[in-house]
Amino acid sequence: MSGFLSSSVGKKYLMGLTGLVWAGFVFGHMAGNMTIFVSPDLYNQYGHAIVSNKILLYGTEAALILSLLVHVGLAINLTISNRSSKGIASSVKASGSKRTPLAAQTMIIQGTILLAFIILHLITFKYGEYYETTIDGVKMRDLARLMSEVFSQPPAVAGYVISLLLLCAHLKHGFGSVFQSLGLLHPSYQGKIKAASWAYAIVVTIGFISQPLYVYMMS
Amino acid sequence: MADKMINLTLKVWRQKSKNAEGSFSTYSVNKVSTDASFLEMIDQLNQELIQKGDDPIAFDHDCREGICGSCGFMINGSAHGPLKSTTVCQLHMRNFSDGEVLTVEPWRSSAFPLIKDLMVDRTAFDRIVKSGGYISVNAGNAPDGNAVLVPKPDADEAFANAACIGCGACVASCKNGSAALFTSAKLVHLSSLPQGKVEGDKRALNMVAQMDQEGFGACSTTGSCSAACPKDISLVSIAKLNRAFLKASLNKKPEVKGGEAG
């Protein structure tokens, strides 16, 4: 299998699989955070339940970190080798039906900004100010308070919205490509994948964007 | 029927040889019949250049019927020009308007070294075919009509992929210079048929290895290749190539040492 993993096709398999791990994670993350709309207490309890389950927490973190390292490493490797394969690019970009979609053309740029966003996001929340609260006699982290502090600042909200729009583009191309990379594309649903990838990307993005906006408007 | 005539400005990539410095030269082409093909329009310009004692523009062409795969270059950044499912020899000037400025460039890919002007060396494709794009059966006499049964959908799929003329538009339109569409068409064409299935695994492993060795890029699923393909080869073929390559990698058997098998 070493030949498989060093081939251009094998690398795209890994790119797709690791991307799928994150695509699944962002959906779960977005859906779980929706508890903020119910009440800050429920949001805190949801967060507390996750960090209390060490197997789930460390298992998920390990899978995410490993996937991210492989995804980023391969992205750099493939971008360099693909650019050298292309050599000189055409001086004019195609228009009309032969045009390369912008989202597909700028995956490496979106990815770089998203990586920076992930790091900043972890510094802000996971490793941010630790407030405590007691709900139903249980001591837990008051993440809702931190969230409301962060998103009372318009620049933070704007930064999140922009990053999430990039996530939308990244998910759209990623979800739309993964079936082909993994060899699962089939004529019977080829046409529906485009619509499904837009739907997935938009649901995740709108869901995520609604959260800082809601907190900002409530503050 | 009276021809409509148009005047055009062409910016054409001129490069004397592989290692020479290239640049765009601008030409006015006047009184071009809208019934002429793009190549006939360049013929007309070349005639003028020859009469002036200039070097004519070099470009590949052969059948001029859209079936040989010899011709092809970029027109305003699109492989084979703005129309779908066509080659430049079958692209007619009625698709352009009077006074238009067109940028004409060769296929761009490190695996297709430039020979001269709009001509590139596509022998990398030949080497991919040589690595597995064939069936090593003893052909013998023509078999009985129904001795080998081929389901109709399989025959259709093989035929749709066999339509690939190897022009290189897929590589040229890909931002990564990937040959995934070409390689997949050659593989699916053969591996859909009973005679080709026998060597299916070997074919997938060898063709992908050769494709990488030639320096073609990886597939980013942008879809530009299929959009530019004069024969409309589908992206599904690339998925089939990927699947065949995974299956072949998993099935790979240790090499049999010579002399022990008898």
Short mmCIF file of C-alpha atoms in Angstrom, two decimals:
data_model
loop_
_atom_site.label_atom_id
_atom_site.label_comp_id
_atom_site.label_asym_id
_atom_site.label_seq_id
_atom_site.Cartn_x
_atom_site.Cartn_y
_atom_site.Cartn_z
CA MET A 1 0.00 0.00 0.00
CA SER A 2 2.99 2.37 0.19
CA GLY A 3 2.73 2.84 -3.55
CA PHE A 4 -0.93 3.72 -3.14
CA LEU A 5 -0.31 6.45 -0.59
CA SER A 6 2.50 8.08 -2.53
CA SER A 7 0.50 8.20 -5.79
CA SER A 8 -1.52 11.24 -6.85
CA VAL A 9 -4.72 9.18 -6.61
CA GLY A 10 -3.92 7.83 -3.12
CA LYS A 11 -3.12 11.32 -1.83
CA LYS A 12 -6.53 12.50 -2.97
CA TYR A 13 -8.15 9.55 -1.16
CA LEU A 14 -6.47 10.72 2.04
CA MET A 15 -7.39 14.34 1.33
CA GLY A 16 -11.03 13.31 0.91
CA LEU A 17 -11.19 11.06 3.97
CA THR A 18 -9.56 13.58 6.30
CA GLY A 19 -11.77 16.31 4.88
CA LEU A 20 -14.83 14.15 5.57
CA VAL A 21 -13.81 13.82 9.23
CA TRP A 22 -13.83 17.61 9.56
CA ALA A 23 -16.95 18.05 7.45
CA GLY A 24 -18.75 15.70 9.83
CA PHE A 25 -17.28 17.45 12.87
CA VAL A 26 -18.35 20.96 11.83
CA PHE A 27 -21.93 19.77 11.39
CA GLY A 28 -21.97 18.22 14.88
CA HIS A 29 -20.27 21.30 16.37
CA MET A 30 -22.79 23.61 14.72
CA ALA A 31 -25.79 21.50 15.75
CA GLY A 32 -24.59 21.18 19.39
CA ASN A 33 -23.99 24.93 19.68
CA MET A 34 -27.62 25.53 18.75
CA THR A 35 -28.34 24.95 22.46
CA ILE A 36 -27.33 28.63 22.91
CA PHE A 37 -30.70 29.55 21.40
CA VAL A 38 -32.49 27.63 24.17
CA SER A 39 -30.60 29.06 27.13
CA PRO A 40 -27.03 29.85 28.26
CA ASP A 41 -27.47 27.19 30.95
CA LEU A 42 -28.29 24.44 28.46
CA TYR A 43 -25.32 25.54 26.35
CA ASN A 44 -23.02 25.26 29.38
CA GLN A 45 -24.48 21.89 30.33
CA TYR A 46 -23.96 20.64 26.77
CA GLY A 47 -20.31 21.76 26.90
CA HIS A 48 -19.89 20.22 30.32
CA ALA A 49 -21.30 16.89 29.14
CA ILE A 50 -18.73 16.79 26.33
CA VAL A 51 -15.68 17.58 28.47
CA SER A 52 -16.86 15.15 31.15
CA ASN A 53 -16.78 12.25 28.71
CA LYS A 54 -13.02 11.81 28.45
CA ILE A 55 -13.13 8.95 25.96
CA LEU A 56 -15.34 10.92 23.58
CA LEU A 57 -13.34 14.10 24.10
CA TYR A 58 -9.84 12.70 23.62
CA GLY A 59 -10.95 10.31 20.89
CA THR A 60 -12.53 13.11 18.90
CA GLU A 61 -9.60 15.44 19.51
CA ALA A 62 -7.10 12.81 18.41
CA ALA A 63 -9.06 12.07 15.24
CA LEU A 64 -9.39 15.77 14.45
CA ILE A 65 -5.74 16.61 15.07
CA LEU A 66 -4.52 13.64 13.05
CA SER A 67 -6.91 14.42 10.19
CA LEU A 68 -5.94 18.07 10.19
CA LEU A 69 -2.21 17.31 10.10
CA VAL A 70 -2.64 14.90 7.18
CA HIS A 71 -5.02 17.26 5.37
CA VAL A 72 -2.75 20.30 5.75
CA GLY A 73 0.43 18.37 4.99
CA LEU A 74 -1.03 16.89 1.82
CA ALA A 75 -2.53 20.23 0.81
CA ILE A 76 0.93 21.82 0.88
CA ASN A 77 2.52 18.84 -0.87
CA LEU A 78 -0.13 18.68 -3.60
CA THR A 79 -0.22 22.43 -4.18
CA ILE A 80 3.53 22.51 -4.75
CA SER A 81 3.54 19.48 -7.06
CA ASN A 82 0.42 20.59 -8.95
CA ARG A 83 1.90 24.04 -9.59
CA SER A 84 5.06 22.50 -10.95
CA SER A 85 2.97 20.14 -13.11
CA LYS A 86 1.15 23.10 -14.60
CA GLY A 87 4.33 25.09 -15.16
CA ILE A 88 3.32 28.30 -16.89
CA ALA A 89 -0.39 29.03 -16.53
CA SER A 90 -2.37 30.38 -19.47
CA SER A 91 -2.26 34.17 -19.60
CA VAL A 92 -6.05 34.41 -19.92
CA LYS A 93 -8.54 32.66 -17.62
CA ALA A 94 -11.38 30.79 -19.30
CA SER A 95 -14.87 32.23 -19.16
CA GLY A 96 -18.25 30.57 -19.63
CA SER A 97 -18.75 26.84 -19.23
CA LYS A 98 -15.03 26.06 -19.37
CA ARG A 99 -14.21 28.31 -16.43
CA THR A 100 -12.77 26.73 -13.26
CA PRO A 101 -15.10 27.54 -10.32
CA LEU A 102 -13.58 30.09 -7.93
CA ALA A 103 -14.17 27.88 -4.87
CA ALA A 104 -12.24 25.03 -6.52
CA GLN A 105 -9.43 27.32 -7.62
CA THR A 106 -8.80 28.89 -4.22
CA MET A 107 -9.01 25.86 -1.89
CA ILE A 108 -5.45 26.39 -0.64
CA ILE A 109 -6.15 30.06 0.21
CA GLN A 110 -9.43 29.22 1.98
CA GLY A 111 -7.66 26.40 3.80
CA THR A 112 -4.82 28.62 4.99
CA ILE A 113 -7.22 31.22 6.38
CA LEU A 114 -9.38 28.51 7.96
CA LEU A 115 -6.33 27.00 9.65
CA ALA A 116 -5.48 30.40 11.14
CA PHE A 117 -9.13 30.72 12.17
CA ILE A 118 -9.09 27.31 13.91
CA ILE A 119 -6.00 28.30 15.92
CA LEU A 120 -7.47 31.70 16.89
CA HIS A 121 -10.80 30.07 17.71
CA LEU A 122 -9.12 27.58 20.08
CA ILE A 123 -7.13 30.37 21.76
CA THR A 124 -10.31 32.42 22.20
CA PHE A 125 -12.55 29.69 23.58
CA LYS A 126 -10.88 26.40 24.54
CA TYR A 127 -7.85 28.18 26.03
CA GLY A 128 -9.66 31.45 26.77
CA GLU A 129 -10.83 33.00 30.05
CA TYR A 130 -12.13 30.33 32.46
CA TYR A 131 -15.33 31.49 34.17
CA GLU A 132 -17.23 29.17 36.45
CA THR A 133 -20.89 28.76 37.13
CA THR A 134 -23.06 26.35 39.09
CA ILE A 135 -26.12 24.85 37.44
CA ASP A 136 -28.33 22.46 39.41
CA GLY A 137 -25.56 22.11 41.99
CA VAL A 138 -22.92 21.12 39.41
CA LYS A 139 -19.85 23.32 38.98
CA MET A 140 -18.98 23.86 35.31
CA ARG A 141 -17.29 26.24 32.90
CA ASP A 142 -19.40 29.26 31.96
CA LEU A 143 -18.66 29.25 28.24
CA ALA A 144 -21.86 31.18 27.54
CA ARG A 145 -20.44 34.17 29.43
CA LEU A 146 -17.19 34.04 27.45
CA MET A 147 -19.19 33.72 24.26
CA SER A 148 -21.27 36.74 25.09
CA GLU A 149 -18.13 38.77 25.96
CA VAL A 150 -16.37 37.83 22.72
CA PHE A 151 -19.34 38.41 20.46
CA SER A 152 -20.30 41.73 22.01
CA GLN A 153 -17.41 43.11 19.93
CA PRO A 154 -18.39 43.80 16.30
CA PRO A 155 -14.88 43.03 14.87
CA ALA A 156 -15.01 39.53 16.39
CA VAL A 157 -18.46 38.92 14.92
CA ALA A 158 -17.31 40.20 11.51
CA GLY A 159 -14.19 38.00 11.64
CA TYR A 160 -16.31 34.96 12.40
CA VAL A 161 -18.80 35.68 9.64
CA ILE A 162 -16.02 36.08 7.05
CA SER A 163 -14.24 32.91 8.18
CA LEU A 164 -17.51 30.98 8.07
CA LEU A 165 -18.25 32.15 4.54
CA LEU A 166 -14.85 30.75 3.57
CA LEU A 167 -15.80 27.53 5.33
CA CYS A 168 -18.92 27.50 3.15
CA ALA A 169 -16.83 27.67 -0.03
CA HIS A 170 -14.42 25.04 1.31
CA LEU A 171 -17.22 22.65 2.26
CA LYS A 172 -19.00 23.23 -1.02
CA HIS A 173 -16.01 22.17 -3.11
CA GLY A 174 -14.87 19.52 -0.64
CA PHE A 175 -18.22 17.81 -0.28
CA GLY A 176 -18.79 18.07 -4.04
CA SER A 177 -15.42 16.44 -4.80
CA VAL A 178 -15.08 13.76 -2.18
CA PHE A 179 -17.31 11.27 -3.98
CA GLN A 180 -15.09 11.43 -7.01
CA SER A 181 -11.82 11.30 -5.06
CA LEU A 182 -13.01 8.21 -3.18
CA GLY A 183 -14.19 6.61 -6.41
CA LEU A 184 -17.85 6.70 -5.35
CA LEU A 185 -19.26 8.94 -8.05
CA HIS A 186 -22.04 7.35 -10.07
CA PRO A 187 -24.12 8.70 -12.97
CA SER A 188 -27.36 8.07 -11.07
CA TYR A 189 -26.57 10.77 -8.50
CA GLN A 190 -23.80 12.76 -10.17
CA GLY A 191 -26.21 15.60 -10.92
CA LYS A 192 -27.53 15.77 -7.37
CA ILE A 193 -24.12 16.05 -5.72
CA LYS A 194 -23.76 19.71 -6.69
CA ALA A 195 -27.09 20.57 -5.04
CA ALA A 196 -26.29 18.40 -2.01
CA SER A 197 -22.88 20.04 -1.55
CA TRP A 198 -24.44 23.51 -1.67
CA ALA A 199 -27.14 22.44 0.78
CA TYR A 200 -24.65 20.96 3.23
CA ALA A 201 -22.32 23.96 3.06
CA ILE A 202 -25.16 26.45 3.45
CA VAL A 203 -26.83 24.64 6.36
CA VAL A 204 -23.53 24.43 8.29
CA THR A 205 -22.62 28.05 7.50
CA ILE A 206 -26.00 29.63 8.27
CA GLY A 207 -26.24 27.56 11.44
CA PHE A 208 -22.81 28.72 12.61
CA ILE A 209 -23.26 32.37 11.60
CA SER A 210 -26.59 32.58 13.43
CA GLN A 211 -24.84 31.91 16.75
CA PRO A 212 -22.44 34.90 17.05
CA LEU A 213 -25.08 37.14 15.45
CA TYR A 214 -27.67 36.05 18.03
CA VAL A 215 -25.26 36.56 20.92
CA TYR A 216 -24.26 40.00 19.54
CA MET A 217 -27.89 41.09 19.26
CA MET A 218 -28.67 39.85 22.76
CA SER A 219 -25.69 41.68 24.30
CA MET B 1 -24.81 31.99 -50.17
CA ALA B 2 -22.75 35.10 -49.67
CA ASP B 3 -20.19 34.77 -46.92
CA LYS B 4 -20.19 37.22 -44.10
CA MET B 5 -16.74 38.63 -43.52
CA ILE B 6 -15.26 39.66 -40.19
CA ASN B 7 -12.01 41.28 -39.09
CA LEU B 8 -10.13 40.04 -36.05
CA THR B 9 -7.11 40.84 -33.95
CA LEU B 10 -5.10 37.81 -32.81
CA LYS B 11 -2.56 37.74 -30.01
CA VAL B 12 -0.63 34.57 -30.76
CA TRP B 13 2.07 32.93 -28.65
CA ARG B 14 5.26 32.76 -30.74
CA GLN B 15 8.19 30.68 -29.58
CA LYS B 16 10.88 29.41 -31.94
CA SER B 17 11.79 26.28 -30.00
CA LYS B 18 11.47 24.50 -26.65
CA ASN B 19 14.13 26.51 -24.89
CA ALA B 20 13.72 29.81 -26.74
CA GLU B 21 12.05 32.80 -25.12
CA GLY B 22 8.38 33.07 -26.14
CA SER B 23 6.06 36.06 -26.35
CA PHE B 24 2.76 37.20 -27.81
CA SER B 25 2.69 38.75 -31.29
CA THR B 26 -0.34 40.71 -32.44
CA TYR B 27 -1.79 40.22 -35.92
CA SER B 28 -4.77 41.70 -37.75
CA VAL B 29 -6.66 39.18 -39.83
CA ASN B 30 -9.02 40.83 -42.27
CA LYS B 31 -11.84 39.50 -44.39
CA VAL B 32 -12.28 36.21 -42.60
CA SER B 33 -15.26 34.22 -43.86
CA THR B 34 -17.61 33.25 -41.05
CA ASP B 35 -17.84 29.85 -42.76
CA ALA B 36 -14.12 29.25 -42.21
CA SER B 37 -12.91 27.08 -39.36
CA PHE B 38 -10.52 28.51 -36.79
CA LEU B 39 -7.65 26.59 -38.41
CA GLU B 40 -8.59 27.89 -41.88
CA MET B 41 -8.48 31.39 -40.44
CA ILE B 42 -4.94 30.73 -39.20
CA ASP B 43 -4.10 29.25 -42.63
CA GLN B 44 -5.22 32.55 -44.13
CA LEU B 45 -3.04 34.50 -41.71
CA ASN B 46 -0.10 32.16 -42.36
CA GLN B 47 -0.43 32.72 -46.11
CA GLU B 48 -0.09 36.44 -45.51
CA LEU B 49 2.90 35.86 -43.24
CA ILE B 50 4.61 33.65 -45.83
CA GLN B 51 4.03 36.25 -48.56
CA LYS B 52 5.61 38.87 -46.34
CA GLY B 53 8.56 36.54 -45.78
CA ASP B 54 7.68 35.94 -42.09
CA ASP B 55 7.67 32.63 -40.29
CA PRO B 56 4.16 31.10 -40.33
CA ILE B 57 2.51 30.09 -37.04
CA ALA B 58 3.17 26.41 -36.28
CA PHE B 59 0.19 24.40 -35.06
CA ASP B 60 -0.78 20.73 -35.06
CA HIS B 61 -3.61 19.50 -37.26
CA ASP B 62 -4.50 16.48 -39.31
CA CYS B 63 -8.02 15.30 -40.12
CA ARG B 64 -9.76 18.64 -39.53
CA GLU B 65 -12.92 16.64 -38.84
CA GLY B 66 -12.69 16.61 -35.05
CA ILE B 67 -11.81 12.95 -34.78
CA CYS B 68 -8.01 12.62 -34.82
CA GLY B 69 -6.98 14.61 -31.75
CA SER B 70 -4.10 16.41 -33.43
CA CYS B 71 -5.29 20.00 -33.15
CA GLY B 72 -5.93 22.10 -30.12
CA PHE B 73 -4.83 25.29 -28.39
CA MET B 74 -6.27 27.81 -25.97
CA ILE B 75 -8.52 30.59 -27.28
CA ASN B 76 -9.08 33.29 -24.66
CA GLY B 77 -8.13 30.80 -21.93
CA SER B 78 -10.53 28.06 -23.06
CA ALA B 79 -9.20 24.81 -24.51
CA HIS B 80 -10.59 24.45 -28.07
CA GLY B 81 -12.33 27.82 -27.70
CA PRO B 82 -15.66 28.86 -26.23
CA LEU B 83 -17.94 26.10 -27.58
CA LYS B 84 -18.56 22.80 -25.81
CA SER B 85 -17.86 19.40 -27.39
CA THR B 86 -15.67 20.68 -30.18
CA THR B 87 -12.11 20.87 -31.42
CA VAL B 88 -10.56 24.01 -32.93
CA CYS B 89 -10.77 22.46 -36.42
CA GLN B 90 -14.54 22.22 -36.04
CA LEU B 91 -14.92 25.63 -34.45
CA HIS B 92 -16.22 28.06 -37.03
CA MET B 93 -15.65 31.78 -37.25
CA ARG B 94 -19.40 32.45 -37.12
CA ASN B 95 -19.00 31.98 -33.38
CA PHE B 96 -16.91 35.14 -33.20
CA SER B 97 -17.88 38.72 -33.85
CA ASP B 98 -16.32 41.40 -35.97
CA GLY B 99 -13.52 43.27 -34.26
CA GLU B 100 -12.96 40.66 -31.54
CA VAL B 101 -9.51 40.31 -29.96
CA LEU B 102 -8.52 36.68 -29.40
CA THR B 103 -5.59 35.39 -27.35
CA VAL B 104 -4.25 32.14 -28.80
CA GLU B 105 -1.88 30.09 -26.65
CA PRO B 106 -0.48 26.55 -26.66
CA TRP B 107 -1.55 23.87 -24.13
CA ARG B 108 0.22 24.67 -20.87
CA SER B 109 1.63 21.75 -18.90
CA SER B 110 5.11 20.76 -17.78
CA ALA B 111 4.41 17.27 -19.15
CA PHE B 112 3.72 18.75 -22.62
CA PRO B 113 6.98 20.51 -23.54
CA LEU B 114 6.52 23.15 -26.21
CA ILE B 115 7.91 22.34 -29.67
CA LYS B 116 7.14 25.55 -31.52
CA ASP B 117 4.48 28.30 -31.30
CA LEU B 118 1.21 26.41 -30.67
CA MET B 119 2.65 22.91 -30.99
CA VAL B 120 3.38 20.85 -27.90
CA ASP B 121 4.91 17.40 -27.44
CA ARG B 122 2.16 15.04 -26.23
CA THR B 123 4.18 11.82 -26.28
CA ALA B 124 3.60 11.60 -22.50
CA PHE B 125 0.09 10.40 -23.45
CA ASP B 126 1.58 7.71 -25.67
CA ARG B 127 3.70 6.47 -22.77
CA ILE B 128 0.61 6.30 -20.51
CA VAL B 129 -1.14 4.17 -23.14
CA LYS B 130 1.98 2.05 -23.53
CA SER B 131 1.97 1.35 -19.78
CA GLY B 132 -1.45 -0.34 -19.82
CA GLY B 133 -3.84 1.06 -22.41
CA TYR B 134 -4.00 -2.17 -24.39
CA ILE B 135 -5.15 -5.78 -24.15
CA SER B 136 -2.52 -8.49 -24.51
CA VAL B 137 -4.70 -11.25 -25.91
CA ASN B 138 -3.92 -13.31 -28.93
CA ALA B 139 -6.40 -11.84 -31.38
CA GLY B 140 -6.54 -14.85 -33.70
CA ASN B 141 -9.52 -15.11 -36.00
CA ALA B 142 -12.69 -13.11 -35.49
CA PRO B 143 -14.64 -14.83 -32.67
CA ASP B 144 -18.23 -16.03 -33.04
CA GLY B 145 -20.69 -13.19 -32.82
CA ASN B 146 -22.19 -14.07 -29.46
CA ALA B 147 -19.32 -16.07 -27.94
CA VAL B 148 -18.40 -13.27 -25.55
CA LEU B 149 -21.44 -11.55 -24.14
CA VAL B 150 -21.18 -7.84 -23.40
CA PRO B 151 -24.11 -6.16 -21.64
CA LYS B 152 -25.37 -3.12 -23.54
CA PRO B 153 -24.65 -0.57 -20.75
CA ASP B 154 -21.06 -1.85 -20.53
CA ALA B 155 -20.63 -1.64 -24.28
CA ASP B 156 -22.02 1.92 -24.25
CA GLU B 157 -19.70 2.96 -21.47
CA ALA B 158 -16.68 1.45 -23.19
CA PHE B 159 -17.65 3.23 -26.38
CA ALA B 160 -18.23 6.59 -24.71
CA ASN B 161 -14.73 6.40 -23.21
CA ALA B 162 -13.15 5.04 -26.38
CA ALA B 163 -14.27 8.30 -27.99
CA CYS B 164 -11.29 10.04 -26.31
CA ILE B 165 -9.04 11.33 -29.09
CA GLY B 166 -6.13 12.17 -26.79
CA CYS B 167 -6.01 15.84 -27.81
CA GLY B 168 -4.80 17.02 -24.40
CA ALA B 169 -7.51 19.63 -23.78
CA CYS B 170 -8.18 18.07 -20.35
CA VAL B 171 -4.59 18.62 -19.26
CA ALA B 172 -4.49 22.12 -20.72
CA SER B 173 -7.69 23.27 -19.05
CA CYS B 174 -6.75 21.82 -15.65
CA LYS B 175 -5.16 24.21 -13.18
CA ASN B 176 -3.01 21.29 -12.00
CA GLY B 177 -2.14 19.98 -15.46
CA SER B 178 -3.72 16.67 -14.47
CA ALA B 179 -4.13 13.84 -16.97
CA ALA B 180 -6.74 12.06 -14.84
CA LEU B 181 -9.51 12.41 -17.44
CA PHE B 182 -7.39 11.08 -20.31
CA THR B 183 -6.01 8.19 -18.27
CA SER B 184 -9.44 7.31 -16.91
CA ALA B 185 -10.99 7.29 -20.39
CA LYS B 186 -8.34 4.86 -21.61
CA LEU B 187 -8.76 2.65 -18.55
CA VAL B 188 -12.58 2.63 -18.44
CA HIS B 189 -12.74 1.96 -22.18
CA LEU B 190 -10.84 -1.31 -21.76
CA SER B 191 -11.81 -2.35 -18.25
CA SER B 192 -15.57 -2.20 -18.99
CA LEU B 193 -15.23 -5.07 -21.45
CA PRO B 194 -14.71 -8.77 -20.64
CA GLN B 195 -11.48 -8.96 -22.67
CA GLY B 196 -10.06 -6.00 -20.79
CA LYS B 197 -11.09 -7.01 -17.28
CA VAL B 198 -8.39 -9.71 -17.01
CA GLU B 199 -5.60 -7.16 -16.91
CA GLY B 200 -7.69 -4.53 -15.10
CA ASP B 201 -5.63 -4.37 -11.90
CA LYS B 202 -2.29 -4.28 -13.65
CA ARG B 203 -3.61 -1.62 -15.99
CA ALA B 204 -4.79 0.63 -13.15
CA LEU B 205 -1.51 0.36 -11.22
CA ASN B 206 0.73 0.89 -14.23
CA MET B 207 -1.23 3.69 -15.86
CA VAL B 208 -1.49 5.73 -12.66
CA ALA B 209 2.21 5.18 -11.96
CA GLN B 210 3.10 6.32 -15.49
CA MET B 211 0.76 9.32 -15.24
CA ASP B 212 2.53 10.44 -12.05
CA GLN B 213 5.95 9.73 -13.49
CA GLU B 214 5.26 11.93 -16.51
CA GLY B 215 4.74 14.82 -14.11
CA PHE B 216 1.00 15.34 -14.55
CA GLY B 217 -0.74 16.87 -11.51
CA ALA B 218 -3.38 15.42 -9.18
CA CYS B 219 -7.12 15.80 -9.82
CA SER B 220 -8.84 18.61 -7.88
CA THR B 221 -12.28 17.80 -9.33
CA THR B 222 -12.69 21.29 -10.76
CA GLY B 223 -14.54 19.79 -13.74
CA SER B 224 -12.73 22.03 -16.28
CA CYS B 225 -11.38 18.95 -18.09
CA SER B 226 -14.77 17.46 -18.81
CA ALA B 227 -16.17 20.87 -19.78
CA ALA B 228 -13.37 21.32 -22.33
CA CYS B 229 -13.40 17.73 -23.61
CA PRO B 230 -14.43 17.59 -27.28
CA LYS B 231 -15.79 14.09 -26.66
CA ASP B 232 -17.59 14.86 -23.35
CA ILE B 233 -15.76 12.26 -21.27
CA SER B 234 -17.46 12.32 -17.86
CA LEU B 235 -15.90 12.96 -14.46
CA VAL B 236 -17.44 9.62 -13.48
CA SER B 237 -14.59 8.02 -15.44
CA ILE B 238 -12.08 9.59 -13.03
CA ALA B 239 -14.03 8.15 -10.09
CA LYS B 240 -13.83 4.76 -11.80
CA LEU B 241 -10.09 5.16 -12.26
CA ASN B 242 -9.69 6.01 -8.57
CA ARG B 243 -11.83 3.03 -7.55
CA ALA B 244 -9.92 0.68 -9.87
CA PHE B 245 -6.63 1.97 -8.47
CA LEU B 246 -7.71 1.39 -4.86
CA LYS B 247 -9.00 -2.08 -5.67
CA ALA B 248 -5.81 -2.96 -7.57
CA SER B 249 -3.63 -1.69 -4.71
CA LEU B 250 -5.55 -3.88 -2.26
CA ASN B 251 -5.44 -6.89 -4.56
CA LYS B 252 -1.76 -6.56 -5.35
CA LYS B 253 -0.12 -9.96 -5.12
CA PRO B 254 3.51 -10.58 -4.28
CA GLU B 255 5.61 -11.11 -7.36
CA VAL B 256 6.11 -14.73 -8.36
CA LYS B 257 9.78 -15.67 -8.49
CA GLY B 258 10.92 -17.16 -11.76
CA GLY B 259 11.50 -20.93 -11.91
CA GLU B 260 9.40 -21.90 -8.92
CA ALA B 261 6.06 -22.08 -10.65
CA GLY B 262 6.54 -25.27 -12.63
#
